[in-house]
Coordinates of C-alpha atoms and ligand atoms in Angstrom, one line a residue:
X696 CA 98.4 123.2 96.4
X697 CA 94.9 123.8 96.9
X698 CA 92.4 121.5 96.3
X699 CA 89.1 121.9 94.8
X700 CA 87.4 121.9 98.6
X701 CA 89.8 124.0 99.7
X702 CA 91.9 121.8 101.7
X703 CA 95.3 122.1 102.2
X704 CA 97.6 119.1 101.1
X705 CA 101.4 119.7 101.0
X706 CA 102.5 120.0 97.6
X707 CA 105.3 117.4 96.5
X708 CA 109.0 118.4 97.3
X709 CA 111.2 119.8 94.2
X710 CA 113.0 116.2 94.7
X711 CA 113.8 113.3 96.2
X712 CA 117.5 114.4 96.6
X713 CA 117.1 113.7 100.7
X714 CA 119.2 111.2 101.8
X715 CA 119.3 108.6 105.0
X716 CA 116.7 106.4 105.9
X717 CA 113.2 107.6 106.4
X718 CA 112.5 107.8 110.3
X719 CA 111.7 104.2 111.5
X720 CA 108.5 102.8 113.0
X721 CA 106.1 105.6 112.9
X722 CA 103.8 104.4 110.9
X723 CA 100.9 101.8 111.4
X724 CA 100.0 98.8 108.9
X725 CA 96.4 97.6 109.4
X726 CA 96.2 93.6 108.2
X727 CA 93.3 91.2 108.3
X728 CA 94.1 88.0 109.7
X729 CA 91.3 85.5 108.6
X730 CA 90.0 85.5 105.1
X731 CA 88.7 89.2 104.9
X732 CA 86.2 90.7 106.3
X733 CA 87.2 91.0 110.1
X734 CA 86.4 94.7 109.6
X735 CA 89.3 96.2 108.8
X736 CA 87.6 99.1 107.7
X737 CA 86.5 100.2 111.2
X738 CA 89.8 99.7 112.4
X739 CA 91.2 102.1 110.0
X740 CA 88.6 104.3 110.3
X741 CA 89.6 104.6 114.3
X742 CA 93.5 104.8 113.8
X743 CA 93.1 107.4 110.8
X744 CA 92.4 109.9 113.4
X745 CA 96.2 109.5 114.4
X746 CA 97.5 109.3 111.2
X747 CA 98.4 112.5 108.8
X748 CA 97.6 110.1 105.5
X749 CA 96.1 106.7 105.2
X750 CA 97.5 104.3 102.5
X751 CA 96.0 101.2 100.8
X752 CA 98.6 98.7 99.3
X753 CA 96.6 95.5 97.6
X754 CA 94.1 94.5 96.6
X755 CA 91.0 96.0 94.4
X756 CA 87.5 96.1 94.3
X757 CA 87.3 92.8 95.4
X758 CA 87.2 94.5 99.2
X759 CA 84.6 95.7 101.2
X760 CA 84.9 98.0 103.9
X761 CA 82.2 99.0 106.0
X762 CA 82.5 102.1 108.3
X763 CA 79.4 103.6 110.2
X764 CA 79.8 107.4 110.9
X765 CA 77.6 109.0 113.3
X766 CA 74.7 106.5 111.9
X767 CA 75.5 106.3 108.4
X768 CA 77.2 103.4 106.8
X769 CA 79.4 103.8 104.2
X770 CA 80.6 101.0 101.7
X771 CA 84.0 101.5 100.3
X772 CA 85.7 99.4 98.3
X773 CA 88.4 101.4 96.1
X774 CA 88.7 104.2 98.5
X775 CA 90.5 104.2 101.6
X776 CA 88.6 104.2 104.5
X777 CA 90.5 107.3 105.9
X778 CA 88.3 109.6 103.3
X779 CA 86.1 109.8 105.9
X780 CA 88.1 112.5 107.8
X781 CA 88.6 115.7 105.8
X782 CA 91.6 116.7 104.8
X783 CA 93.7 113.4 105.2
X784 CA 95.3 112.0 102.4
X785 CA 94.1 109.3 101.5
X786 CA 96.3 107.2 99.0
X787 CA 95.9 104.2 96.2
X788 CA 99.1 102.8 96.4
X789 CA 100.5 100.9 93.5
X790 CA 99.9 97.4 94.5
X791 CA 96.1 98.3 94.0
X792 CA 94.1 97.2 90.9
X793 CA 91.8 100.2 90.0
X794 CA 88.9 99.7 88.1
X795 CA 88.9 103.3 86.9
X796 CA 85.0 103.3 86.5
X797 CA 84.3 101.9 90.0
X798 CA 86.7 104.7 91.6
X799 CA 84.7 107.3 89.6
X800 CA 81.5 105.8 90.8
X801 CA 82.6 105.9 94.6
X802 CA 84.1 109.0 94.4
X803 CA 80.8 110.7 93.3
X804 CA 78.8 108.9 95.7
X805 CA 81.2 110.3 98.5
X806 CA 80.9 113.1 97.5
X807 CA 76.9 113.3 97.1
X808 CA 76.8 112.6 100.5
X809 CA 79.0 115.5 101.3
X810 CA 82.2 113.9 102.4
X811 CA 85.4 116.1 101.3
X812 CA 87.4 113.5 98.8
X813 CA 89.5 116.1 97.9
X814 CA 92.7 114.5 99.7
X815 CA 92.4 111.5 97.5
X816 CA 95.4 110.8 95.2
X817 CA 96.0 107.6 93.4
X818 CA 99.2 106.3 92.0
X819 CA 100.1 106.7 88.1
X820 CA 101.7 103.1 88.6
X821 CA 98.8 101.0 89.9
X822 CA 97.6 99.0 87.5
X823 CA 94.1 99.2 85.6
X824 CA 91.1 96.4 85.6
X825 CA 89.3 97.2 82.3
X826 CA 86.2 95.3 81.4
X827 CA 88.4 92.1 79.4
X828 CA 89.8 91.4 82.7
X829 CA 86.2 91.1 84.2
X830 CA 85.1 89.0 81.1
X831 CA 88.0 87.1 81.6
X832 CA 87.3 86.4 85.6
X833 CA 84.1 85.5 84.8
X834 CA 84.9 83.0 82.1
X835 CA 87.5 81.2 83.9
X836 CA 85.0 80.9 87.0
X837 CA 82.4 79.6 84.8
X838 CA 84.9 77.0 82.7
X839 CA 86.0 75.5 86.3
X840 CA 82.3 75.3 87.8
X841 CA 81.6 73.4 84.4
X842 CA 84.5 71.1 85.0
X843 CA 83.9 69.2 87.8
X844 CA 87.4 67.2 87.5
X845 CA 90.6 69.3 88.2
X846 CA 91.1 72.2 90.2
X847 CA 88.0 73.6 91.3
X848 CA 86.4 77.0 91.1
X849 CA 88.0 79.9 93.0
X850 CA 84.7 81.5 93.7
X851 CA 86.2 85.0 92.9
X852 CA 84.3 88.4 93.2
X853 CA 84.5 88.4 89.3
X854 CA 86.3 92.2 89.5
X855 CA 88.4 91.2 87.5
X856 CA 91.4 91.0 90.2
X857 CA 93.3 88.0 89.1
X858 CA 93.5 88.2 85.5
X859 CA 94.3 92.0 86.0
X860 CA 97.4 91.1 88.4
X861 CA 98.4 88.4 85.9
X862 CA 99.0 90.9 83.3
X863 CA 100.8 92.9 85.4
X864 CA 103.2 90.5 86.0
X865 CA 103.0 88.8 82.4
X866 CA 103.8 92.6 81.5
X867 CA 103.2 92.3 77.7
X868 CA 100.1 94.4 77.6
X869 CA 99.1 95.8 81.1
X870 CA 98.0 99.2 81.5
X871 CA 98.8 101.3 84.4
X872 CA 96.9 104.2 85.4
X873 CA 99.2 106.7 84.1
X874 CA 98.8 105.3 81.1
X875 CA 95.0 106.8 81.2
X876 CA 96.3 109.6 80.1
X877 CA 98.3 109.2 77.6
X878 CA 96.1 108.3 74.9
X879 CA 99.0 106.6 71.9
X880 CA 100.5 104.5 74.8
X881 CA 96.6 103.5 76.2
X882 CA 95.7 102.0 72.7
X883 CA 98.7 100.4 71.9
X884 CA 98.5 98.4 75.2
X885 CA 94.9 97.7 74.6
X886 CA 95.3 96.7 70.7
X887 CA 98.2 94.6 72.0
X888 CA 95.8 93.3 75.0
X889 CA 92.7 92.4 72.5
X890 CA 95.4 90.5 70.0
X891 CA 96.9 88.7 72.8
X892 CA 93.8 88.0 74.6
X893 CA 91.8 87.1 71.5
X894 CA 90.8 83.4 71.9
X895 CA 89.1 84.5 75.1
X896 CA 87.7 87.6 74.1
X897 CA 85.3 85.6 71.4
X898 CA 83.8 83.9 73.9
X899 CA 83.0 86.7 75.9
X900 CA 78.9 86.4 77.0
X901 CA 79.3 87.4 80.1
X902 CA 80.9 89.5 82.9
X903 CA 79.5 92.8 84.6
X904 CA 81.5 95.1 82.3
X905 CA 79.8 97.4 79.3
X906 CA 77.2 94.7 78.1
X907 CA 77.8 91.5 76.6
X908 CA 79.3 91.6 73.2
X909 CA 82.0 91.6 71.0
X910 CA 84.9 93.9 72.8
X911 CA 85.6 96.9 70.1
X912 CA 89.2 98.6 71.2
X913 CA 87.9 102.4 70.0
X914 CA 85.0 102.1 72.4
X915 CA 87.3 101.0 75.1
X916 CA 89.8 103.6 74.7
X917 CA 87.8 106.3 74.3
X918 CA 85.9 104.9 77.6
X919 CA 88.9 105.1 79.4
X920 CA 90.6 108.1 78.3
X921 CA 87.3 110.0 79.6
X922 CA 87.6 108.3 83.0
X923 CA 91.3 109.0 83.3
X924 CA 90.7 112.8 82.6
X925 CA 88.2 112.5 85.6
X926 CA 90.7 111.0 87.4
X927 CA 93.7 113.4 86.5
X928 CA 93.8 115.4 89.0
X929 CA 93.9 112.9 91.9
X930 CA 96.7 110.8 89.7
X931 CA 100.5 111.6 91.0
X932 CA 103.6 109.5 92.2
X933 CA 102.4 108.3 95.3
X934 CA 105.3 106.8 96.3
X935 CA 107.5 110.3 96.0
X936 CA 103.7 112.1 98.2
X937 CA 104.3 108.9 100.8
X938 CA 108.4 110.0 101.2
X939 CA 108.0 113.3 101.7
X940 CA 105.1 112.3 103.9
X941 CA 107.3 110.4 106.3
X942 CA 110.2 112.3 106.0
X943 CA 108.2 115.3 107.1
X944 CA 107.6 113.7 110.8
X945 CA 104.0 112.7 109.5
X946 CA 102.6 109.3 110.4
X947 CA 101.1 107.1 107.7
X948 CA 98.4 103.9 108.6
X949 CA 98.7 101.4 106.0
X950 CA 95.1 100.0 105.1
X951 CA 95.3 96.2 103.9
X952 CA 92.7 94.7 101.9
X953 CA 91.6 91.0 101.9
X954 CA 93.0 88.7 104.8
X955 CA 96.5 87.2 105.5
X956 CA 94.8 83.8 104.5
X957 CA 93.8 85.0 101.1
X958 CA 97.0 86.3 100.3
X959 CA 98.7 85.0 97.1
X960 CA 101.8 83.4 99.0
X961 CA 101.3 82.9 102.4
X962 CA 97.4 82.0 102.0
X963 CA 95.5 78.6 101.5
X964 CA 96.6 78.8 97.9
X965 CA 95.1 78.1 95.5
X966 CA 91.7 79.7 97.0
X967 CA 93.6 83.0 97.5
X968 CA 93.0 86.4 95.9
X969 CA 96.1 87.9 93.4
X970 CA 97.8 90.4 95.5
X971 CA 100.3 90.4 98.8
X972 CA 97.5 91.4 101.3
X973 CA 100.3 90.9 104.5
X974 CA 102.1 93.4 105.9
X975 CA 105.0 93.0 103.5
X976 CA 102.6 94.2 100.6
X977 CA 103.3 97.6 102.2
X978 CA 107.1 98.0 100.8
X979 CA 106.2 96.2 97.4
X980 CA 102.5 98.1 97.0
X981 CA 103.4 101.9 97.7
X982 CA 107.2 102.1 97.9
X983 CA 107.8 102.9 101.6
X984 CA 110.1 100.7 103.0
X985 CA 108.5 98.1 105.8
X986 CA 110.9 99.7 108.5
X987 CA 108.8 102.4 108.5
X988 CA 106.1 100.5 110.1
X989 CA 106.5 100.1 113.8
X990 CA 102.8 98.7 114.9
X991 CA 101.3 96.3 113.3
X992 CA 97.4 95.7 113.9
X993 CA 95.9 92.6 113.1
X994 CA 92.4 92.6 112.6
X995 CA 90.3 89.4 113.6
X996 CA 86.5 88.6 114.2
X997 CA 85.7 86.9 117.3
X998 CA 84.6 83.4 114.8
X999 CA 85.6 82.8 111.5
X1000 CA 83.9 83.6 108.2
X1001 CA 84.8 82.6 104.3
X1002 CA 83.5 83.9 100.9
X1003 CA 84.0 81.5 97.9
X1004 CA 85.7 78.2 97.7
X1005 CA 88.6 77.2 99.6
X1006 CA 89.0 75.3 103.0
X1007 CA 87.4 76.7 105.9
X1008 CA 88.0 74.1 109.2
X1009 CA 85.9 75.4 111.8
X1010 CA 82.9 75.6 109.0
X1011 CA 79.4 75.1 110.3
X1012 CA 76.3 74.1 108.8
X1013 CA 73.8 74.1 111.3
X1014 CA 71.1 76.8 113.1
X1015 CA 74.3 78.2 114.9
X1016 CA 75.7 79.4 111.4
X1017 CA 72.8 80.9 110.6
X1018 CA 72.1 82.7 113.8
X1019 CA 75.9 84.0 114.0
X1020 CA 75.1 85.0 109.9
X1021 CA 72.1 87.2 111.2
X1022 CA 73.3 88.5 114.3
X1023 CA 77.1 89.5 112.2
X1024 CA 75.4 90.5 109.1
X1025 CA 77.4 87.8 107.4
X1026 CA 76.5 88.8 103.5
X1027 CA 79.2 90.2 101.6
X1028 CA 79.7 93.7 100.6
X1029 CA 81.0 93.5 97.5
X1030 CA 78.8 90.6 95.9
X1031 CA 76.1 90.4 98.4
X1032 CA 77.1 86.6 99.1
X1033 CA 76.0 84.7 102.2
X1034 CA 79.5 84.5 104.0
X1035 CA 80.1 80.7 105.1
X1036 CA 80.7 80.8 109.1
X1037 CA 82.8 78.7 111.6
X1038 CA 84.0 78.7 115.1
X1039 CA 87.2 81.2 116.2
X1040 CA 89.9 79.6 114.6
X1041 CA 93.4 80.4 116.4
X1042 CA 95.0 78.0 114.7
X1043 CA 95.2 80.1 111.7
X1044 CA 94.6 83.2 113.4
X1045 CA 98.4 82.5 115.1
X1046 CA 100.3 81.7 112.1
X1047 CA 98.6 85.0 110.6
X1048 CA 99.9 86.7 113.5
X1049 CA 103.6 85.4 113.0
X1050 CA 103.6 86.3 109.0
X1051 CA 102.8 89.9 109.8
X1052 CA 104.8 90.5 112.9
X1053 CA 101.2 91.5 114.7
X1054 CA 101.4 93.7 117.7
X1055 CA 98.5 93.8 118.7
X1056 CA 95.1 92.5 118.0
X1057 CA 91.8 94.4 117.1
X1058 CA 88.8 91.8 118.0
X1059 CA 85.5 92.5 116.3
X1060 CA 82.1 91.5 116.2
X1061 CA 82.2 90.4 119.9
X1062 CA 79.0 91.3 120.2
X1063 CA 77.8 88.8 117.7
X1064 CA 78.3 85.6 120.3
X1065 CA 76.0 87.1 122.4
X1066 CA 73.6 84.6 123.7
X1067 CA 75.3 81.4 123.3
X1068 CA 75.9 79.1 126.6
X1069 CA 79.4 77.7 125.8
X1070 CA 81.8 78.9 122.4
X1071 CA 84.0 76.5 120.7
X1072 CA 87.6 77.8 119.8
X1073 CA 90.0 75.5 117.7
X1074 CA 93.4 75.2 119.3
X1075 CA 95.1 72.8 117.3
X1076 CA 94.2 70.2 113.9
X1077 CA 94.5 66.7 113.6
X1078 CA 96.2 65.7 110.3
X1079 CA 95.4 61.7 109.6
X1080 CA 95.0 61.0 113.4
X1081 CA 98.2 63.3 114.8
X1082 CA 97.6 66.3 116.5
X1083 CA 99.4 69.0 114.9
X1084 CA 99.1 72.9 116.0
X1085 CA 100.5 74.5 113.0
X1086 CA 98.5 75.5 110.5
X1087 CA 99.6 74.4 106.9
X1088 CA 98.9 77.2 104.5
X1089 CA 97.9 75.1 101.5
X1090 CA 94.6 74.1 100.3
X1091 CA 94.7 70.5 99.7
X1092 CA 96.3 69.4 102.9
X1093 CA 93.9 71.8 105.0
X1094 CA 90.4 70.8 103.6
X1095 CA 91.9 67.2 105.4
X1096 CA 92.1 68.4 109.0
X1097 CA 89.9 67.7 111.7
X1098 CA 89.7 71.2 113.6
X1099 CA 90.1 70.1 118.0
X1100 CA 88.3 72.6 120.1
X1101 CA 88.4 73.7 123.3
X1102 CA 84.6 74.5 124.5
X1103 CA 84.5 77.8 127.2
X1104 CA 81.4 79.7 128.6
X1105 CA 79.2 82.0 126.2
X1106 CA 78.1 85.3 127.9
X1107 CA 74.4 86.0 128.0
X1108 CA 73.9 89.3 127.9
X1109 CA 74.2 92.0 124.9
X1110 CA 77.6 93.6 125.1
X1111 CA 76.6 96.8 122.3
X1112 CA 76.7 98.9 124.5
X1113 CA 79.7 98.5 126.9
X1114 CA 81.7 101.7 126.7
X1115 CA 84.3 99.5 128.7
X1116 CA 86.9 96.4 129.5
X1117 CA 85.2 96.6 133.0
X1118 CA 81.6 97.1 131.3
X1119 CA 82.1 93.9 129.6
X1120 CA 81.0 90.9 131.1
X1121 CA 83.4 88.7 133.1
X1122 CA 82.9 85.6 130.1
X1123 CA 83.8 88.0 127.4
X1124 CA 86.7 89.0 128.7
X1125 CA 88.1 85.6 129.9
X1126 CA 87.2 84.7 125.9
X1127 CA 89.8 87.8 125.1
X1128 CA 92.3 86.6 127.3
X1129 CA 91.9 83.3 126.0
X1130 CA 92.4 84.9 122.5
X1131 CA 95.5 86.6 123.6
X1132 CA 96.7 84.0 125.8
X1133 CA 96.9 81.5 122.5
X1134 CA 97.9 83.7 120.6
X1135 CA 100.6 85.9 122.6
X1136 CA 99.8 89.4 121.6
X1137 CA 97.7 91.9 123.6
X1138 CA 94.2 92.1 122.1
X1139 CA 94.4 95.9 122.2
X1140 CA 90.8 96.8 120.3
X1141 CA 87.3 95.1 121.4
X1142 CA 84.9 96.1 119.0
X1143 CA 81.3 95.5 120.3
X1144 CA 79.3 96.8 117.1
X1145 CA 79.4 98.9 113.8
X1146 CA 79.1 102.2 115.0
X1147 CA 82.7 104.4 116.0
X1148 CA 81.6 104.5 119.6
X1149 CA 81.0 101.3 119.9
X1150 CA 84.7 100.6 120.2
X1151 CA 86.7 99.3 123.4
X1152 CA 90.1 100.9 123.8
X1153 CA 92.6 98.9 126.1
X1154 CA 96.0 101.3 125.1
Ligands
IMP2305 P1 89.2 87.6 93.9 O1 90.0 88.5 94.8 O2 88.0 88.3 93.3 O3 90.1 87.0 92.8 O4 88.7 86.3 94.7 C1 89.6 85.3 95.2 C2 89.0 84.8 96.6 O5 89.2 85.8 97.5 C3 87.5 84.5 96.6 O6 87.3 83.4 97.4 C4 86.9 85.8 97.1 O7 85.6 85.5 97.7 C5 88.0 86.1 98.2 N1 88.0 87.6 98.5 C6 88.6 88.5 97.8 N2 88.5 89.7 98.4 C7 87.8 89.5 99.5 C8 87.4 90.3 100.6 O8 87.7 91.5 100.7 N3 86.8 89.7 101.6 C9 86.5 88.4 101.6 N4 86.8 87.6 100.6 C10 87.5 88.1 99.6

């Protein structure tokens, strides 16, 4: 098959009639291991080089990746980060919710700016946000802010994530993306969505959808069926491309969105977002079996950073927050939001390592502690007086803990432009072996600053 730009991606195979297992451990999974943002995006961005096809698994437009390329930053949030190599394939696996407009939206802009997208294909099973599920985000953030006793507000990116993953697995009116095209089946689960959903729909005033309103389902539709013949041609079986993929010899990297701590399970639930965003969303959110994946590399800033609600130990409040904020560009990418800051937690930063079955460790934003004298790390809680070093994954019982650091030497000097271990200064690299040390995987990535070369290799 050839695509539009003329690159050349392997058509499907007649079938899937091959039998055995795939080949094991070729592949690569990419996980955050804080609460998002450790810049993931980066990370893939490197590895992609490797990889024949990169793969995203969870997650929607909730995430934020930021890769800069020779100079120019691009914001990605639908599209894996791999699209910024031509002729890779770059896949939406089925465990991501597409908001079918947004994809459009950062397709195009890739494209103005001249990158190739044409190896982008996105999977007929994935399921779709459409604009009730935004209103409905919105709504249920706004009815917990107003309610000051009970559970608390999420503090969600109000995309619509949650409420689309809840009717995924409530089933009785979700709408996949394959269903974009197939306009009787896209308005029956719409007219079915709109009965079911009514009580909430009425109150709709707000949400960043088409604007406020009553929700008409012929608008809708229509809406969506144009967006899904936009989208045809990039909409197949992903899982069937990602088999024939591996079984041809070709490695696959596995781009996680999110963080391990926001992930619907194993994260400080409730403040989590809805989808597996650990290394075992890869079998459940594209289809390939996790035995393919033989390295696993966990992405972690070198301090800790939050979006929204939700316990945060190592928080601070003071001018050191606010310097690390400037120095990391702590706002978010998706909603612009300051991020709240903390010291390095390892506490959490190890039991994130142990859920994934991390190999090895990509640290980022190094370059951010620049300047300080001395750096706190937290090496272990304190739960009602009693030390305790595990951490306990669940919101109530963590927002009690008292964080106990361990206070080692800051490094003076800018480190943006070290092109090496050795180039780094002595302190930086006694606060990476600390990191690994703790933690007891090789920190295998030292990332010093936004820009591809400013990336320490130690593999
Ligand atoms: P949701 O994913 O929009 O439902 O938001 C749930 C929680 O996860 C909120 O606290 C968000 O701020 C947080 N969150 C979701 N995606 C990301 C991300 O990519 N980076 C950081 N925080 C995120």
């Amino acid at each position: 098959m050839t695509t539009q730009q003329g690159t050349s991606i392997p058509p499907l195979a007649n079938s899937l009639k091959a039998v055995g297992p795939l080949p094991a451990g070729g592949c690569t999974a990419v996980v955050g291991l804080q609460w998002g943002d450790e810049g993931k995006g980066k990370a893939v961005d490197l590895l992609a080089a490797d990889h024949h096809a990169v793969a995203r698994f969870n997650g929607g437009a909730n995430a934020g990746h930021s890769v800069v390329v020779a100079g120019e930053r691009f914001s990605l949030h639908l599209v894996p980060s791999g699209i910024l190599y031509p002729s890779k394939l770059a896949i939406v696996g089925n465990g991501v919710v597409v908001d079918p407009w947004k994809i459009a939206q950062e397709i195009n802009g890739l494209r103005a700016r001249g990158v190739d997208t044409s190896g982008l294909r996105i999977s007929d099973r994935a399921h779709v946000v459409l604009p009730y599920h935004k209103a409905e985000d919105a709504m249920r953030e706004d009815a917990l802010t107003r309610h000051t006793k009970g559970p608390a507000a999420i503090g969600t990116t109000r995309r619509g994530i949650g409420p689309a993953y809840a009717d995924k697995v409530q089933r009785a009116c979700a709408v996949r993306v394959g269903d974009l095209l197939k306009p009787d089946q896209l308005k029956s689960r719409v007219e079915a969505a709109f009965d079911l959903k009514a009580p909430i729909l009425a109150g709709w005033s707000t949400g960043d959808g088409p604007s406020p309103g009553p929700m008409q389902i012929d608008p809708l539709v229509d809406d969506a069926l144009t967006v899904g013949r936009e989208l045809a041609p990039m909409i197949c079986d992903t899982t069937r491309l990602l088999h024939d993929t591996i079984r041809r010899g070709d490695r696959v990297l596995f781009e996680g969105a999110n963080g391990s701590l926001l992930d619907v399970d194993h994260g400080t639930y409730p403040f989590v977002t809805g989808s597996s965003c650990v290394v075992s969303g890869v079998g459940t959110g594209t289809g390939v079996p996790n035995r393919c994946v033989g390295r696993v590399l966990g992405v972690m800033k070198a301090y800790s950073t939050r979006v929204g609600a939700g316990p945060l130990p190592t928080e601070l409040h003071d001018d050191t927050a606010d310097r690390i904020r400037q120095r990391g560009r702590e706002f978010g990418t998706t909603t612009g939001r300051p991020r709240r800051v903390g010291w390095l937690d390892l506490v959490a930063v190890r039991y994130s390592v142990m859920i994934n079955g991390v190999t090895g460790l990509c640290l980022t934003l190094l370059d951010v502690l620049g300047g300080f004298d001395t750096l706190k790390v937290c090496t272990a809680y304190e739960i009602n007086g009693v030390r305790d070093d595990a951490f306990p994954p669940d919101a109530p019982t963590l927002e009690g803990v008292r964080p106990v650091y361990e206070t080692v030497p800051g490094f003076s000097q800018e480190i943006g432009a070290a092109q090496s271990w050795e180039q780094l200064p002595e302190k930086a690299r006694t606060y990476v072996r600390f990191i690994e040390d703790f933690v007891g995987v090789p920190v295998e990535i030292v990332s010093v600053g936004p820009g591809r070369e400013q990336t320490i290799l130690r593999v």
